[in-house]
Amino acid sequence: NKKFLYGNPFFDEYTPPTFPDLTTVKARLVWNENPHGPSKKAAEAFQEAVWDGNHYSWGSLGNLVSKIADYEGCKPENIMMGPGSSDLLEKTAMVYFQDGSGNVVSADPSYMSLVSVAKACGGNWKSVKLTSDYQHDLDAMEAAIDADTKLVYITNPNNPTATITDTAKLMDFCSRVSEKVPVFVDEAYIELSDGGLDNSMAPLVAQGKNILVTRTFSKIHGMAGLRVGYMLGQKETLEAINEITRGGMGITGPSIAAASASMDDLDYLASCRQKLIDARNYMTAYLTDKKMDFMPSQTNFVMFPINLTGDAFLEQVYDRKIVVRAFRFWDKDWCRVSMGTMEEMKVFTAALDEFYV
């Protein structure tokens, strides 16, 4: 009676029938949110901008684009805004696969938003298993490209595994492969990785490579509910996508103001990063102490294999007013736990002590 979200043969997610009322949970560790954000400066900017809510926000959006261009070291024409990065993934898939043909090459497992839309449009998914140390198998992915490949999709750090691929190898891969087929790199969690933006593929955009890079304000900025993200790419590519989808139209003026203020609040961003890393270190130390395996995390979540079926595990967790996620891939069941406050992490580990360890 197991229920799955995607129906894929290689990778899927458990969807148990009863989800707790989120207003009653003791630990909300399910969607990789930042429990500490947004910053007060961002919230104040949002509130003030509400009074201009009768006007369209193209002017303030243009200012944010210019600010992001300076931050990324590119031109404003190389940026497309959207309500979160998932929206931009999906719109890109719609444009590339709207004729109902072709394939997308990505990792197994991977974040499924772009892949699911490509499949819904009639495209195919060519999945390539991660390496034994949980990196993208770049050689195998390159070998999987054929005449029908329209896009290579990479999530780095990867979701749901939380693992990162070697920066130098990925940079070489993206530089070379983008000469044959567009490469899309989703970097939603890059700020939380060791080295941070030094691991980004964004410099390839300024070099003129046919590469798309997405970022979001949902994670490190703590603005998941305010919906702001952006995509870097070549002008012609972004124009083709924007012509159909008008990505910036979906962002509210207050959210634009909050995003701009958040970019300036460097102390707060650094504090959030450290708190999330501290929670991650606590979680991995617990798993190590209990002699439980886990994937090495470079994000604000940790993935570890479980010896219960995913739905049975979730029922136990949900009964204790905690929410996490469970997946099925590589013939194993896995728990993915997001990093909450330190208090939330202790609630979760106490629950594991009760029913699992």
mmCIF file of C-alpha atoms in Angstrom, residues 119-295:
data_model
loop_
_atom_site.group_PDB
_atom_site.id
_atom_site.type_symbol
_atom_site.label_atom_id
_atom_site.label_comp_id
_atom_site.label_asym_id
_atom_site.label_seq_id
_atom_site.Cartn_x
_atom_site.Cartn_y
_atom_site.Cartn_z
ATOM 1 C CA LYS A 119 8.565 14.395 -18.825
ATOM 2 C CA ALA A 120 5.117 15.981 -18.637
ATOM 3 C CA CYS A 121 5.868 17.807 -21.889
ATOM 4 C CA GLY A 122 6.797 14.529 -23.593
ATOM 5 C CA GLY A 123 10.536 14.437 -22.983
ATOM 6 C CA ASN A 124 12.521 11.537 -21.526
ATOM 7 C CA TRP A 125 14.740 11.338 -18.455
ATOM 8 C CA LYS A 126 18.156 9.718 -18.869
ATOM 9 C CA SER A 127 19.268 9.152 -15.276
ATOM 10 C CA VAL A 128 22.894 8.503 -14.360
ATOM 11 C CA LYS A 129 23.686 7.073 -10.924
ATOM 12 C CA LEU A 130 25.943 9.112 -8.656
ATOM 13 C CA THR A 131 29.446 7.797 -8.019
ATOM 14 C CA SER A 132 30.336 5.717 -4.960
ATOM 15 C CA ASP A 133 31.308 8.927 -3.135
ATOM 16 C CA TYR A 134 27.974 10.543 -4.099
ATOM 17 C CA GLN A 135 29.260 12.951 -6.745
ATOM 18 C CA HIS A 136 27.810 13.420 -10.219
ATOM 19 C CA ASP A 137 29.309 10.803 -12.523
ATOM 20 C CA LEU A 138 30.422 13.355 -15.082
ATOM 21 C CA ASP A 139 32.032 10.848 -17.425
ATOM 22 C CA ALA A 140 28.900 8.709 -17.541
ATOM 23 C CA MET A 141 26.694 11.765 -17.957
ATOM 24 C CA GLU A 142 28.752 12.957 -20.905
ATOM 25 C CA ALA A 143 28.568 9.487 -22.437
ATOM 26 C CA ALA A 144 24.769 9.512 -22.016
ATOM 27 C CA ILE A 145 24.375 12.581 -24.229
ATOM 28 C CA ASP A 146 22.985 11.700 -27.658
ATOM 29 C CA ALA A 147 21.443 13.449 -30.651
ATOM 30 C CA ASP A 148 18.136 13.816 -28.775
ATOM 31 C CA THR A 149 19.587 15.433 -25.633
ATOM 32 C CA LYS A 150 18.263 18.939 -25.182
ATOM 33 C CA LEU A 151 19.595 19.674 -21.716
ATOM 34 C CA VAL A 152 22.048 18.384 -19.126
ATOM 35 C CA TYR A 153 20.779 19.117 -15.621
ATOM 36 C CA ILE A 154 23.038 19.216 -12.541
ATOM 37 C CA THR A 155 22.047 20.067 -8.969
ATOM 38 C CA ASN A 156 25.128 21.113 -7.010
ATOM 39 C CA PRO A 157 25.098 20.591 -4.093
ATOM 40 C CA ASN A 158 22.689 17.841 -4.986
ATOM 41 C CA ASN A 159 19.192 17.428 -3.607
ATOM 42 C CA PRO A 160 18.170 15.097 -1.982
ATOM 43 C CA THR A 161 21.648 13.678 -1.268
ATOM 44 C CA ALA A 162 23.197 16.951 0.080
ATOM 45 C CA THR A 163 26.490 16.077 -1.625
ATOM 46 C CA ILE A 164 28.722 18.214 -3.815
ATOM 47 C CA THR A 165 30.716 17.455 -6.960
ATOM 48 C CA ASP A 166 34.383 18.404 -7.300
ATOM 49 C CA THR A 167 34.487 22.026 -8.483
ATOM 50 C CA ALA A 168 37.412 21.769 -10.897
ATOM 51 C CA LYS A 169 36.006 18.651 -12.568
ATOM 52 C CA LEU A 170 32.546 20.182 -12.830
ATOM 53 C CA MET A 171 33.931 23.411 -14.249
ATOM 54 C CA ASP A 172 35.796 21.484 -16.936
ATOM 55 C CA PHE A 173 32.699 19.387 -17.685
ATOM 56 C CA CYS A 174 30.382 22.382 -17.981
ATOM 57 C CA SER A 175 32.835 24.314 -20.124
ATOM 58 C CA ARG A 176 33.305 21.472 -22.614
ATOM 59 C CA VAL A 177 29.838 19.931 -22.676
ATOM 60 C CA SER A 178 28.081 23.279 -23.067
ATOM 61 C CA GLU A 179 29.691 23.499 -26.498
ATOM 62 C CA LYS A 180 27.478 20.545 -27.509
ATOM 63 C CA VAL A 181 24.314 20.921 -25.414
ATOM 64 C CA PRO A 182 23.091 23.463 -22.826
ATOM 65 C CA VAL A 183 24.054 22.671 -19.218
ATOM 66 C CA PHE A 184 21.735 23.737 -16.407
ATOM 67 C CA VAL A 185 23.301 23.954 -12.916
ATOM 68 C CA ASP A 186 20.942 24.438 -9.978
ATOM 69 C CA GLU A 187 22.896 26.036 -7.109
ATOM 70 C CA ALA A 188 20.160 26.566 -4.502
ATOM 71 C CA TYR A 189 22.446 25.437 -1.661
ATOM 72 C CA ILE A 190 25.824 26.642 -2.901
ATOM 73 C CA GLU A 191 26.250 29.261 -0.136
ATOM 74 C CA LEU A 192 26.093 26.488 2.476
ATOM 75 C CA SER A 193 28.852 24.389 0.913
ATOM 76 C CA ASP A 194 32.476 24.419 2.047
ATOM 77 C CA GLY A 195 33.968 27.228 -0.010
ATOM 78 C CA GLY A 196 30.578 28.749 -0.784
ATOM 79 C CA LEU A 197 30.447 30.677 -4.045
ATOM 80 C CA ASP A 198 33.944 29.501 -4.952
ATOM 81 C CA ASN A 199 32.153 26.298 -6.007
ATOM 82 C CA SER A 200 29.828 28.127 -8.403
ATOM 83 C CA MET A 201 29.698 27.647 -12.159
ATOM 84 C CA ALA A 202 28.459 31.233 -12.630
ATOM 85 C CA PRO A 203 31.827 32.524 -13.986
ATOM 86 C CA LEU A 204 31.225 30.433 -17.112
ATOM 87 C CA VAL A 205 28.293 32.682 -18.020
ATOM 88 C CA ALA A 206 30.590 35.709 -18.263
ATOM 89 C CA GLN A 207 32.861 33.591 -20.454
ATOM 90 C CA GLY A 208 30.010 33.173 -22.939
ATOM 91 C CA LYS A 209 29.364 29.485 -22.270
ATOM 92 C CA ASN A 210 25.910 28.046 -22.994
ATOM 93 C CA ILE A 211 25.176 27.395 -19.340
ATOM 94 C CA LEU A 212 22.293 28.282 -17.031
ATOM 95 C CA VAL A 213 22.821 28.760 -13.285
ATOM 96 C CA THR A 214 19.990 29.243 -10.791
ATOM 97 C CA ARG A 215 20.083 30.665 -7.294
ATOM 98 C CA THR A 216 17.364 31.292 -4.739
ATOM 99 C CA PHE A 217 16.567 33.517 -1.771
ATOM 100 C CA SER A 218 14.669 30.592 -0.209
ATOM 101 C CA LYS A 219 17.609 28.988 1.609
ATOM 102 C CA ILE A 220 20.447 31.075 3.049
ATOM 103 C CA HIS A 221 18.278 34.234 2.938
ATOM 104 C CA GLY A 222 15.379 32.546 4.752
ATOM 105 C CA MET A 223 12.786 33.819 2.259
ATOM 106 C CA ALA A 224 11.176 30.599 1.014
ATOM 107 C CA GLY A 225 7.661 32.005 1.462
ATOM 108 C CA LEU A 226 8.484 35.308 -0.245
ATOM 109 C CA ARG A 227 9.435 33.622 -3.536
ATOM 110 C CA VAL A 228 12.485 35.213 -5.171
ATOM 111 C CA GLY A 229 15.091 33.512 -7.330
ATOM 112 C CA TYR A 230 17.146 34.195 -10.409
ATOM 113 C CA MET A 231 18.857 32.507 -13.318
ATOM 114 C CA LEU A 232 22.117 33.395 -15.038
ATOM 115 C CA GLY A 233 22.566 32.621 -18.714
ATOM 116 C CA GLN A 234 23.337 33.939 -22.158
ATOM 117 C CA LYS A 235 21.145 36.811 -23.350
ATOM 118 C CA GLU A 236 19.650 34.901 -26.275
ATOM 119 C CA THR A 237 18.789 31.889 -24.117
ATOM 120 C CA LEU A 238 17.102 33.967 -21.439
ATOM 121 C CA GLU A 239 15.176 35.986 -24.026
ATOM 122 C CA ALA A 240 13.779 32.777 -25.537
ATOM 123 C CA ILE A 241 12.616 31.576 -22.116
ATOM 124 C CA ASN A 242 11.343 34.983 -20.983
ATOM 125 C CA GLU A 243 9.407 35.500 -24.206
ATOM 126 C CA ILE A 244 7.046 32.707 -23.221
ATOM 127 C CA THR A 245 7.063 32.840 -19.437
ATOM 128 C CA ARG A 246 7.821 36.414 -18.209
ATOM 129 C CA GLY A 247 9.561 35.174 -15.080
ATOM 130 C CA GLY A 248 9.793 38.508 -13.248
ATOM 131 C CA MET A 249 6.037 39.021 -13.448
ATOM 132 C CA GLY A 250 5.517 36.551 -10.611
ATOM 133 C CA ILE A 251 7.523 38.444 -7.957
ATOM 134 C CA THR A 252 5.767 40.937 -5.685
ATOM 135 C CA GLY A 253 7.180 44.376 -4.987
ATOM 136 C CA PRO A 254 7.577 43.716 -1.249
ATOM 137 C CA SER A 255 9.504 40.518 -1.990
ATOM 138 C CA ILE A 256 11.822 42.450 -4.307
ATOM 139 C CA ALA A 257 12.467 45.000 -1.548
ATOM 140 C CA ALA A 258 13.136 42.230 0.978
ATOM 141 C CA ALA A 259 15.582 40.478 -1.359
ATOM 142 C CA SER A 260 17.542 43.672 -1.942
ATOM 143 C CA ALA A 261 17.752 44.403 1.791
ATOM 144 C CA SER A 262 18.760 40.834 2.552
ATOM 145 C CA MET A 263 21.678 41.018 0.117
ATOM 146 C CA ASP A 264 23.063 43.908 2.184
ATOM 147 C CA ASP A 265 22.649 42.169 5.556
ATOM 148 C CA LEU A 266 25.942 40.285 5.400
ATOM 149 C CA ASP A 267 26.273 39.791 9.155
ATOM 150 C CA TYR A 268 22.880 38.145 9.335
ATOM 151 C CA LEU A 269 23.618 35.856 6.384
ATOM 152 C CA ALA A 270 26.895 34.781 7.994
ATOM 153 C CA SER A 271 25.087 34.108 11.274
ATOM 154 C CA CYS A 272 22.450 31.979 9.523
ATOM 155 C CA ARG A 273 25.106 30.012 7.711
ATOM 156 C CA GLN A 274 26.952 29.220 10.937
ATOM 157 C CA LYS A 275 23.782 28.205 12.775
ATOM 158 C CA LEU A 276 22.780 25.856 9.962
ATOM 159 C CA ILE A 277 26.276 24.349 9.888
ATOM 160 C CA ASP A 278 26.194 23.910 13.666
ATOM 161 C CA ALA A 279 22.885 22.039 13.374
ATOM 162 C CA ARG A 280 24.331 19.916 10.570
ATOM 163 C CA ASN A 281 27.389 19.075 12.657
ATOM 164 C CA TYR A 282 25.144 18.116 15.571
ATOM 165 C CA MET A 283 23.090 15.808 13.357
ATOM 166 C CA THR A 284 26.073 14.088 11.753
ATOM 167 C CA ALA A 285 27.794 13.715 15.141
ATOM 168 C CA TYR A 286 24.658 11.989 16.453
ATOM 169 C CA LEU A 287 24.539 9.617 13.481
ATOM 170 C CA THR A 288 28.245 8.873 13.861
ATOM 171 C CA ASP A 289 27.818 8.178 17.581
ATOM 172 C CA LYS A 290 24.962 5.766 16.824
ATOM 173 C CA LYS A 291 27.063 4.084 14.098
ATOM 174 C CA MET A 292 24.526 5.064 11.454
ATOM 175 C CA ASP A 293 25.617 5.735 7.890
ATOM 176 C CA PHE A 294 24.879 9.053 6.155
ATOM 177 C CA MET A 295 25.815 10.972 3.047
#
